[in-house]
Amino acid sequence: MTLEERLVQVCPSERQLAHQQLEFYAFVHFTVNTFTNKEWGDGTEKPEIFNPHKLDAEQWVKAVKSAGMKGLILTCKHHDGFCLWPSKYTEHSVKNSPYKQGNGDIVAETAAACKKHGIKFGVYLSPWDRNNSLYGQGEAYDDFFCNQLTELLTGYGDIFSVWFDGACGEGPNGKKQIYNFDRYYEVIRNLQPNACISVCGPDVRWCGNEAGYCRPSEWSVVPLRTKDTEIIKEKSQQEDSPEFRQRKISAWDSDLGSRELLKNEEKLIWYPAEVNTSIRPGWFYHPNENDKVRTPEDLFNIYLNSVGGNATFLLNIPPTPEGLFHKKDVEVLEQFGTLLKTAFSKPIFELTKPQFQNTTNQFFNYTFTFPETNLSYLVLQEDITKSQRVENFSIMTRENNQLKEIFTGTVIGYKKIIRLQNAIKTNYIEVHINQCRTTPQLLFVGAYE
């Protein structure tokens, strides 16, 4: 079997395909850290400090929906071990807080608000629990963790994502817990078979930074060993390295799936990227960051780079101690949503499953003619159910009866969004597939004013 034949045999699972089709979804970081003004809690916080007396999960969901997001992942338990649901397996929980006199369940409230407004619901459960005395004791802690995971996966309806990171520190006995991820995965597959397991999981991988960037060529077909990268490195959300969120991807890890890189790999998997970042510098709410909220334009750039770069986009919005999204964050989300709708509101044409018009020496050309207008955006999609095939492409138009290249790129994958820096007045474009692993299968081509 040739390398090309091997590569195009690797395709997404149904759950991976459904996840990528969501494109853009929210993270909501909320715990005792919101009340201590910290990023990482140490597990010694008193439940009494947790009292979001104005909490309104519907406000969260409406704001998320206004930005065009289709899902929401809640930090049900962060590293401090405080549970936003009344877990039977710990006292470090909302059940011992003043919130609703100990009768509250923020996971239930959020899940219900998501269901009401047509938003998918997902859960984040930190494997690192700095409050629990079993941490670092091996199987005993895994039993505890799986019990909590079972609570979340059986009590709150359909779950679209279970999100793990690799944070890991010493427990009370001075030992680190060696997470039994395979056991955790088995629980998830049994209880929520349609849920994607993200970042420290086999379904969706981390893009490599928390600044909102992904690779210029973001491949979904990668070496099998990539699956364990974050479990081993434990890099995500490093509290002591705030500059980590701001760095772009280093050159040494810029290529995960080119033909050259994969030629000696024996085992390959479909492992698409997720870009995750926060609307503010921190993951949790801090009052001194109210003037540091990302602009709608910044979010739009990240969206084009991520969703438009064969990745998904996970944007964090942290509630205030009152239990509400800050008004500034809500305004930015609404303004971003308007930007997004406006950008793609004037289609010049939208075609599904376009057919190539001619081939020359393995080059595949798609041609499109339309009334002359200003062209600002192009959207290309491959049929990824047949793998990722395109390796190099260019966009051409006519100028003085001569073909002129206006864009060149590598990966298309699930979606490639091309923003032309200056709108081009034209009535004709060609999409040239210059290199591919086998005959390209474009699912969609759209052009927008």
Coordinates of C-alpha atoms in Angstrom, one line a residue:
M1 CA 0.0 0.0 0.0
T2 CA 1.4 3.4 -0.9
L3 CA 1.7 6.3 1.6
E4 CA -1.1 8.2 -0.2
E5 CA -3.4 5.2 0.1
R6 CA -2.6 4.8 3.8
L7 CA -3.2 8.5 4.5
V8 CA -6.6 8.7 2.9
Q9 CA -7.9 5.7 4.8
V10 CA -7.8 7.7 8.0
C11 CA -11.2 9.4 8.5
P12 CA -13.1 11.0 11.4
S13 CA -15.5 9.0 13.6
E14 CA -19.1 10.1 13.7
R15 CA -18.5 11.8 17.0
Q16 CA -15.5 13.7 15.7
L17 CA -17.4 14.8 12.6
A18 CA -20.3 16.1 14.7
H19 CA -17.9 17.9 17.0
Q20 CA -16.1 19.7 14.2
Q21 CA -19.4 20.7 12.7
L22 CA -20.1 22.7 15.9
E23 CA -17.1 24.8 15.0
F24 CA -17.3 27.4 17.8
Y25 CA -18.3 26.8 21.4
A26 CA -17.7 28.3 24.9
F27 CA -15.7 27.5 28.0
V28 CA -17.1 28.8 31.3
H29 CA -14.5 28.8 34.1
F30 CA -16.2 29.2 37.5
T31 CA -15.3 28.0 41.0
V32 CA -14.0 29.3 44.3
N33 CA -11.2 31.0 42.4
T34 CA -13.8 33.5 41.2
F35 CA -14.1 34.6 44.9
T36 CA -10.4 34.5 45.8
N37 CA -9.2 36.3 42.7
K38 CA -6.9 33.4 41.8
E39 CA -6.3 31.3 38.7
W40 CA -5.5 28.1 40.6
G41 CA -7.0 27.2 44.0
D42 CA -5.2 25.0 46.4
G43 CA -8.1 23.1 47.8
T44 CA -8.1 24.7 51.2
E45 CA -10.8 27.3 50.3
K46 CA -13.9 27.2 52.5
P47 CA -17.2 26.5 50.6
E48 CA -18.7 29.4 52.6
I49 CA -17.0 31.9 50.2
F50 CA -18.9 30.6 47.2
N51 CA -22.2 32.6 46.9
P52 CA -23.0 33.8 43.3
H53 CA -26.3 35.3 44.5
K54 CA -27.3 36.6 41.1
L55 CA -26.3 33.5 39.1
D56 CA -28.2 33.3 35.8
A57 CA -27.2 30.4 33.5
E58 CA -29.6 31.6 30.9
Q59 CA -27.7 34.9 30.7
W60 CA -24.6 32.9 30.0
V61 CA -26.3 30.8 27.3
K62 CA -27.9 33.8 25.6
A63 CA -24.6 35.6 25.4
V64 CA -22.9 32.6 24.0
K65 CA -25.6 32.1 21.4
S66 CA -25.4 35.8 20.4
A67 CA -21.8 35.2 19.3
G68 CA -22.8 32.2 17.1
M69 CA -21.5 29.5 19.5
K70 CA -23.2 26.1 19.5
G71 CA -22.0 24.6 22.7
L72 CA -20.9 25.3 26.3
I73 CA -18.4 23.5 28.5
L74 CA -18.6 24.2 32.2
T75 CA -15.7 23.7 34.7
C76 CA -17.7 21.4 36.9
K77 CA -14.6 20.9 39.1
H78 CA -11.2 22.7 38.7
H79 CA -7.9 21.8 40.4
D80 CA -9.2 23.1 43.8
G81 CA -11.6 20.2 43.9
F82 CA -14.7 22.4 44.6
C83 CA -17.7 20.8 42.8
L84 CA -20.4 22.9 41.2
W85 CA -22.8 20.0 41.7
P86 CA -23.8 18.3 45.0
S87 CA -21.4 15.4 44.6
K88 CA -22.0 12.5 47.0
Y89 CA -18.3 11.8 47.1
T90 CA -17.0 15.0 48.7
E91 CA -18.0 17.7 51.1
H92 CA -16.0 20.3 49.1
S93 CA -19.1 21.2 47.1
V94 CA -21.8 23.7 46.4
K95 CA -24.0 21.7 48.7
N96 CA -22.0 23.2 51.7
S97 CA -22.0 26.8 50.3
P98 CA -24.5 29.6 51.0
Y99 CA -25.7 29.4 47.4
K100 CA -29.4 28.6 47.5
Q101 CA -28.9 27.5 51.1
G102 CA -26.9 24.5 50.0
N103 CA -29.6 23.3 47.6
G104 CA -28.1 24.6 44.4
D105 CA -26.7 22.6 41.5
I106 CA -25.0 24.9 39.0
V107 CA -24.3 22.0 36.6
A108 CA -28.0 21.3 36.5
E109 CA -28.9 24.9 36.0
T110 CA -26.4 25.3 33.1
A111 CA -27.4 22.0 31.4
A112 CA -31.1 23.1 31.6
A113 CA -30.3 26.6 30.2
C114 CA -28.3 25.0 27.3
K115 CA -31.2 22.6 26.5
K116 CA -33.8 25.4 26.6
H117 CA -31.8 27.5 24.1
G118 CA -30.5 24.8 21.8
I119 CA -26.9 24.8 22.9
K120 CA -24.9 21.6 23.4
F121 CA -23.6 21.0 27.0
G122 CA -20.2 19.7 28.0
V123 CA -18.2 19.1 31.2
Y124 CA -14.7 19.8 32.4
L125 CA -13.5 17.7 35.3
S126 CA -10.0 18.3 36.5
P127 CA -8.1 15.0 37.2
W128 CA -6.1 17.0 39.7
D129 CA -8.0 17.4 42.9
R130 CA -6.0 19.5 45.5
N131 CA -8.7 19.0 48.2
N132 CA -9.1 15.2 48.1
S133 CA -7.0 13.1 50.5
L134 CA -7.0 10.1 48.1
Y135 CA -5.0 12.0 45.5
G136 CA -1.7 10.3 44.9
Q137 CA -3.0 6.9 46.2
G138 CA -3.4 5.3 42.8
E139 CA -6.5 3.1 42.3
A140 CA -8.3 4.5 45.3
Y141 CA -8.2 8.0 43.8
D142 CA -9.2 6.6 40.4
D143 CA -12.3 5.0 42.0
F144 CA -13.2 8.4 43.5
F145 CA -12.6 10.2 40.2
C146 CA -14.6 7.7 38.2
N147 CA -17.5 8.0 40.6
Q148 CA -17.6 11.8 40.1
L149 CA -17.3 11.4 36.4
T150 CA -20.2 8.9 36.5
E151 CA -22.3 11.5 38.4
L152 CA -21.7 14.1 35.7
L153 CA -22.4 11.7 32.8
T154 CA -25.6 10.2 34.2
G155 CA -27.4 13.1 35.8
Y156 CA -27.4 16.0 33.3
G157 CA -28.6 14.7 29.9
D158 CA -26.6 14.4 26.7
I159 CA -22.9 15.5 27.0
F160 CA -21.2 16.6 23.8
S161 CA -17.7 17.0 25.3
V162 CA -15.6 15.8 28.2
W163 CA -12.6 18.1 28.6
F164 CA -9.5 17.0 30.5
D165 CA -6.2 18.8 30.8
G166 CA -2.9 17.3 32.1
A167 CA -2.4 19.4 35.2
C168 CA -0.8 17.2 37.8
G169 CA 0.8 18.1 41.2
E170 CA 1.6 16.4 44.5
G171 CA -1.1 15.2 46.8
P172 CA -1.2 15.4 50.6
N173 CA 1.2 12.4 50.8
G174 CA 3.8 14.1 48.6
K175 CA 3.0 11.8 45.6
K176 CA 1.6 12.6 42.2
Q177 CA -1.3 10.7 40.9
I178 CA -0.7 8.7 37.8
Y179 CA -3.9 9.2 36.0
N180 CA -5.6 6.1 34.6
F181 CA -6.9 7.8 31.5
D182 CA -7.8 4.6 29.8
R183 CA -10.2 3.8 32.7
Y184 CA -11.6 7.3 32.5
Y185 CA -12.2 6.9 28.7
E186 CA -14.0 3.7 29.2
V187 CA -16.4 5.3 31.7
I188 CA -17.1 8.0 29.1
R189 CA -17.6 5.7 26.2
N190 CA -20.0 3.5 28.2
L191 CA -22.1 6.4 29.5
Q192 CA -21.9 9.0 26.8
P193 CA -20.7 7.3 23.6
N194 CA -21.3 10.4 21.5
A195 CA -19.2 12.7 23.7
C196 CA -15.8 13.7 22.3
I197 CA -12.9 13.5 24.8
S198 CA -10.8 16.5 24.3
V199 CA -7.1 17.6 24.8
C200 CA -6.0 14.8 27.2
G201 CA -8.2 12.4 25.2
P202 CA -8.3 10.5 21.9
D203 CA -10.8 12.6 20.0
V204 CA -9.7 16.3 19.9
R205 CA -6.2 17.6 20.4
W206 CA -4.9 20.9 21.8
C207 CA -3.4 23.2 19.2
G208 CA -0.4 23.8 21.3
N209 CA -0.9 27.3 22.9
E210 CA -3.6 29.3 24.7
A211 CA -3.1 32.5 22.6
G212 CA -5.6 31.7 19.9
Y213 CA -3.2 30.5 17.2
C214 CA -3.0 27.4 15.2
R215 CA -0.6 26.2 12.5
P216 CA -0.7 27.5 9.0
S217 CA -1.1 23.9 7.9
E218 CA -3.3 22.2 10.6
W219 CA -3.5 18.5 9.6
S220 CA -6.1 16.2 11.1
V221 CA -4.3 13.0 10.0
V222 CA -1.3 12.7 12.4
P223 CA 0.9 10.1 14.1
L224 CA -0.8 7.9 16.6
R225 CA 1.8 8.9 19.2
T226 CA 0.4 12.5 19.1
K227 CA -2.6 11.2 21.2
D228 CA -0.4 11.0 24.3
T229 CA 1.4 14.3 23.9
E230 CA -0.5 16.3 26.5
I231 CA -0.8 13.4 28.9
I232 CA 3.0 13.3 29.0
K233 CA 3.8 17.0 28.8
E234 CA 1.1 18.3 31.2
K235 CA 1.6 21.8 29.7
S236 CA -1.9 23.1 29.5
Q237 CA -2.8 26.1 31.7
Q238 CA 0.6 26.5 33.4
E239 CA -0.1 28.9 36.3
D240 CA 3.5 29.9 36.7
S241 CA 4.0 30.7 33.0
P242 CA 1.6 33.4 32.0
E243 CA 3.7 34.2 28.9
F244 CA 2.9 30.7 27.7
R245 CA -0.6 31.9 26.7
Q246 CA 0.9 34.7 24.6
R247 CA 3.5 32.8 22.6
K248 CA 2.8 31.6 19.1
I249 CA 3.5 28.0 18.1
S250 CA 7.2 27.3 18.0
A251 CA 8.8 26.3 14.7
W252 CA 9.8 22.9 16.0
D253 CA 6.3 21.7 16.4
S254 CA 4.8 23.5 13.4
D255 CA 4.3 20.3 11.3
L256 CA 2.3 17.4 12.6
G257 CA 0.9 15.9 9.4
S258 CA 2.7 16.7 6.1
R259 CA 3.4 13.8 3.8
E260 CA 7.1 14.1 4.5
L261 CA 6.6 13.9 8.3
L262 CA 4.2 11.0 8.0
K263 CA 6.2 8.8 5.6
N264 CA 7.9 6.8 8.3
E265 CA 5.0 6.7 10.8
E266 CA 3.5 3.2 11.1
K267 CA 0.3 4.1 12.9
L268 CA -1.9 7.1 12.0
I269 CA -5.1 8.6 13.6
W270 CA -7.7 11.3 12.8
Y271 CA -7.0 13.8 15.6
P272 CA -8.3 17.3 14.8
A273 CA -7.2 20.5 16.5
E274 CA -9.0 22.7 18.9
V275 CA -7.9 26.4 19.5
N276 CA -8.7 27.4 23.1
T277 CA -8.3 30.9 24.6
S278 CA -10.0 33.3 26.9
I279 CA -11.9 36.5 26.3
R280 CA -9.7 38.0 29.1
P281 CA -6.1 37.5 30.0
G282 CA -7.1 35.0 32.8
W283 CA -9.3 32.0 32.7
F284 CA -11.2 33.1 35.8
Y285 CA -12.8 36.5 36.4
H286 CA -10.5 39.2 37.9
P287 CA -11.9 42.7 38.4
N288 CA -8.6 44.3 37.2
E289 CA -9.1 42.7 33.8
N290 CA -12.3 44.5 33.0
D291 CA -10.4 46.9 30.7
K292 CA -8.5 44.0 29.0
V293 CA -11.3 42.2 27.3
R294 CA -10.6 41.1 23.8
T295 CA -12.1 43.2 21.0
P296 CA -14.7 41.9 18.6
E297 CA -12.2 42.3 15.8
D298 CA -9.6 40.2 17.7
L299 CA -12.1 37.5 18.2
F300 CA -13.1 37.6 14.6
N301 CA -9.4 37.2 13.6
I302 CA -9.1 34.2 15.9
Y303 CA -12.3 32.7 14.4
L304 CA -11.0 33.0 10.9
N305 CA -7.6 31.5 12.0
S306 CA -9.2 28.6 13.9
V307 CA -12.6 27.6 12.4
G308 CA -11.2 28.9 9.1
G309 CA -8.0 26.9 9.5
N310 CA -9.3 23.3 10.0
A311 CA -9.7 23.6 13.8
T312 CA -12.5 24.3 16.3
F313 CA -12.6 27.4 18.5
L314 CA -13.2 27.1 22.3
L315 CA -13.6 30.6 23.8
N316 CA -13.7 31.0 27.6
I317 CA -16.0 33.6 29.2
P318 CA -15.6 33.7 33.1
P319 CA -18.6 34.7 35.3
T320 CA -18.2 37.4 38.0
P321 CA -18.7 36.6 41.7
E322 CA -22.3 37.5 41.2
G323 CA -22.7 34.6 38.8
L324 CA -23.1 36.7 35.7
F325 CA -21.0 37.4 32.6
H326 CA -19.7 40.9 32.9
K327 CA -21.5 43.5 30.7
K328 CA -18.3 44.2 28.8
D329 CA -17.9 40.6 27.9
V330 CA -21.6 40.3 26.8
E331 CA -21.2 43.4 24.6
V332 CA -18.1 42.0 22.9
L333 CA -19.8 38.7 22.3
E334 CA -22.8 40.4 20.7
Q335 CA -20.6 42.7 18.6
F336 CA -18.5 39.8 17.5
G337 CA -21.7 37.9 16.5
T338 CA -22.8 40.8 14.4
L339 CA -19.3 40.9 12.7
L340 CA -19.5 37.2 11.9
K341 CA -23.0 37.4 10.5
T342 CA -22.2 40.5 8.4
A343 CA -19.0 38.9 6.9
F344 CA -21.0 36.0 5.4
S345 CA -24.4 37.7 4.8
K346 CA -23.9 38.5 1.1
P347 CA -23.1 35.4 -0.8
I348 CA -22.0 35.7 -4.4
F349 CA -22.5 32.0 -4.7
E350 CA -22.6 28.9 -2.5
L351 CA -22.2 25.5 -4.1
T352 CA -22.2 22.1 -2.5
K353 CA -20.2 19.3 -4.0
P354 CA -18.7 21.3 -6.9
Q355 CA -17.2 19.3 -9.8
F356 CA -13.8 20.0 -11.2
Q357 CA -13.8 21.2 -14.8
N358 CA -10.5 20.0 -16.0
T359 CA -7.4 18.1 -15.0
T360 CA -3.8 18.4 -16.3
N361 CA -1.1 16.2 -14.9
Q362 CA -2.9 15.5 -11.7
F363 CA -4.0 19.2 -11.2
F364 CA -7.7 19.7 -10.5
N365 CA -9.4 23.0 -11.4
Y366 CA -12.7 24.3 -10.3
T367 CA -14.1 27.4 -12.2
F368 CA -16.8 29.8 -11.1
T369 CA -18.3 32.7 -13.1
F370 CA -20.7 35.2 -11.6
P371 CA -21.9 38.8 -12.1
E372 CA -19.0 41.2 -11.4
T373 CA -18.8 42.2 -7.8
N374 CA -16.4 42.9 -4.9
L375 CA -15.0 39.6 -3.5
S376 CA -14.0 39.7 0.1
Y377 CA -14.2 36.1 1.5
L378 CA -13.9 32.6 0.1
V379 CA -14.9 29.5 2.0
L380 CA -13.7 26.0 0.9
Q381 CA -14.6 22.7 2.6
E382 CA -13.4 19.2 1.9
D383 CA -15.6 16.1 2.4
I384 CA -13.6 15.0 5.4
T385 CA -15.7 11.7 5.6
K386 CA -13.3 10.8 2.8
S387 CA -10.2 12.0 4.8
Q388 CA -8.1 15.1 4.2
R389 CA -6.8 15.1 0.7
V390 CA -5.7 18.6 -0.4
E391 CA -2.1 19.5 0.2
N392 CA -1.7 22.7 -1.8
F393 CA -4.1 25.0 -3.6
S394 CA -4.3 28.4 -5.2
I395 CA -7.1 30.9 -6.0
M396 CA -6.9 32.6 -9.4
T397 CA -8.8 35.4 -11.0
R398 CA -8.7 37.2 -14.3
E399 CA -7.1 40.6 -14.9
N400 CA -6.7 41.9 -18.4
N401 CA -7.6 38.5 -19.7
Q402 CA -4.7 37.0 -17.8
L403 CA -5.0 34.6 -14.8
K404 CA -3.7 36.2 -11.6
E405 CA -3.0 34.3 -8.4
I406 CA -4.7 36.1 -5.4
F407 CA -4.1 33.4 -2.7
T408 CA -2.1 30.2 -2.2
G409 CA -2.5 27.8 0.7
T410 CA -1.9 24.2 1.8
V411 CA -4.6 22.6 4.0
I412 CA -8.3 22.9 3.4
G413 CA -9.7 20.1 5.5
Y414 CA -13.1 20.7 7.2
K415 CA -13.0 24.4 6.4
K416 CA -10.7 27.0 5.0
I417 CA -11.8 30.7 5.2
I418 CA -9.8 33.1 3.0
R419 CA -10.1 36.8 3.8
L420 CA -8.8 38.9 1.0
Q421 CA -7.0 41.9 2.6
N422 CA -8.4 44.2 -0.1
A423 CA -11.7 43.2 -1.8
I424 CA -11.2 42.3 -5.5
K425 CA -13.7 43.3 -8.1
T426 CA -14.1 40.3 -10.4
N427 CA -16.6 38.0 -12.1
Y428 CA -14.5 34.9 -12.3
I429 CA -12.3 32.7 -10.0
E430 CA -10.6 29.4 -10.3
V431 CA -9.7 27.1 -7.5
H432 CA -6.6 25.1 -8.5
I433 CA -5.7 22.0 -6.5
N434 CA -2.0 21.8 -7.1
Q435 CA -1.2 18.8 -4.9
C436 CA -3.4 16.2 -3.2
R437 CA -3.1 12.7 -1.8
T438 CA -5.8 11.4 -4.2
T439 CA -8.7 12.9 -6.2
P440 CA -10.0 15.9 -4.2
Q441 CA -13.5 15.8 -2.8
L442 CA -14.7 19.4 -2.2
L443 CA -17.9 19.5 -0.2
F444 CA -18.5 23.3 -0.5
V445 CA -17.3 26.4 -2.1
G446 CA -18.7 29.8 -1.2
A447 CA -17.8 33.4 -2.2
Y448 CA -18.9 36.5 -0.3
E449 CA -18.9 40.2 -0.9

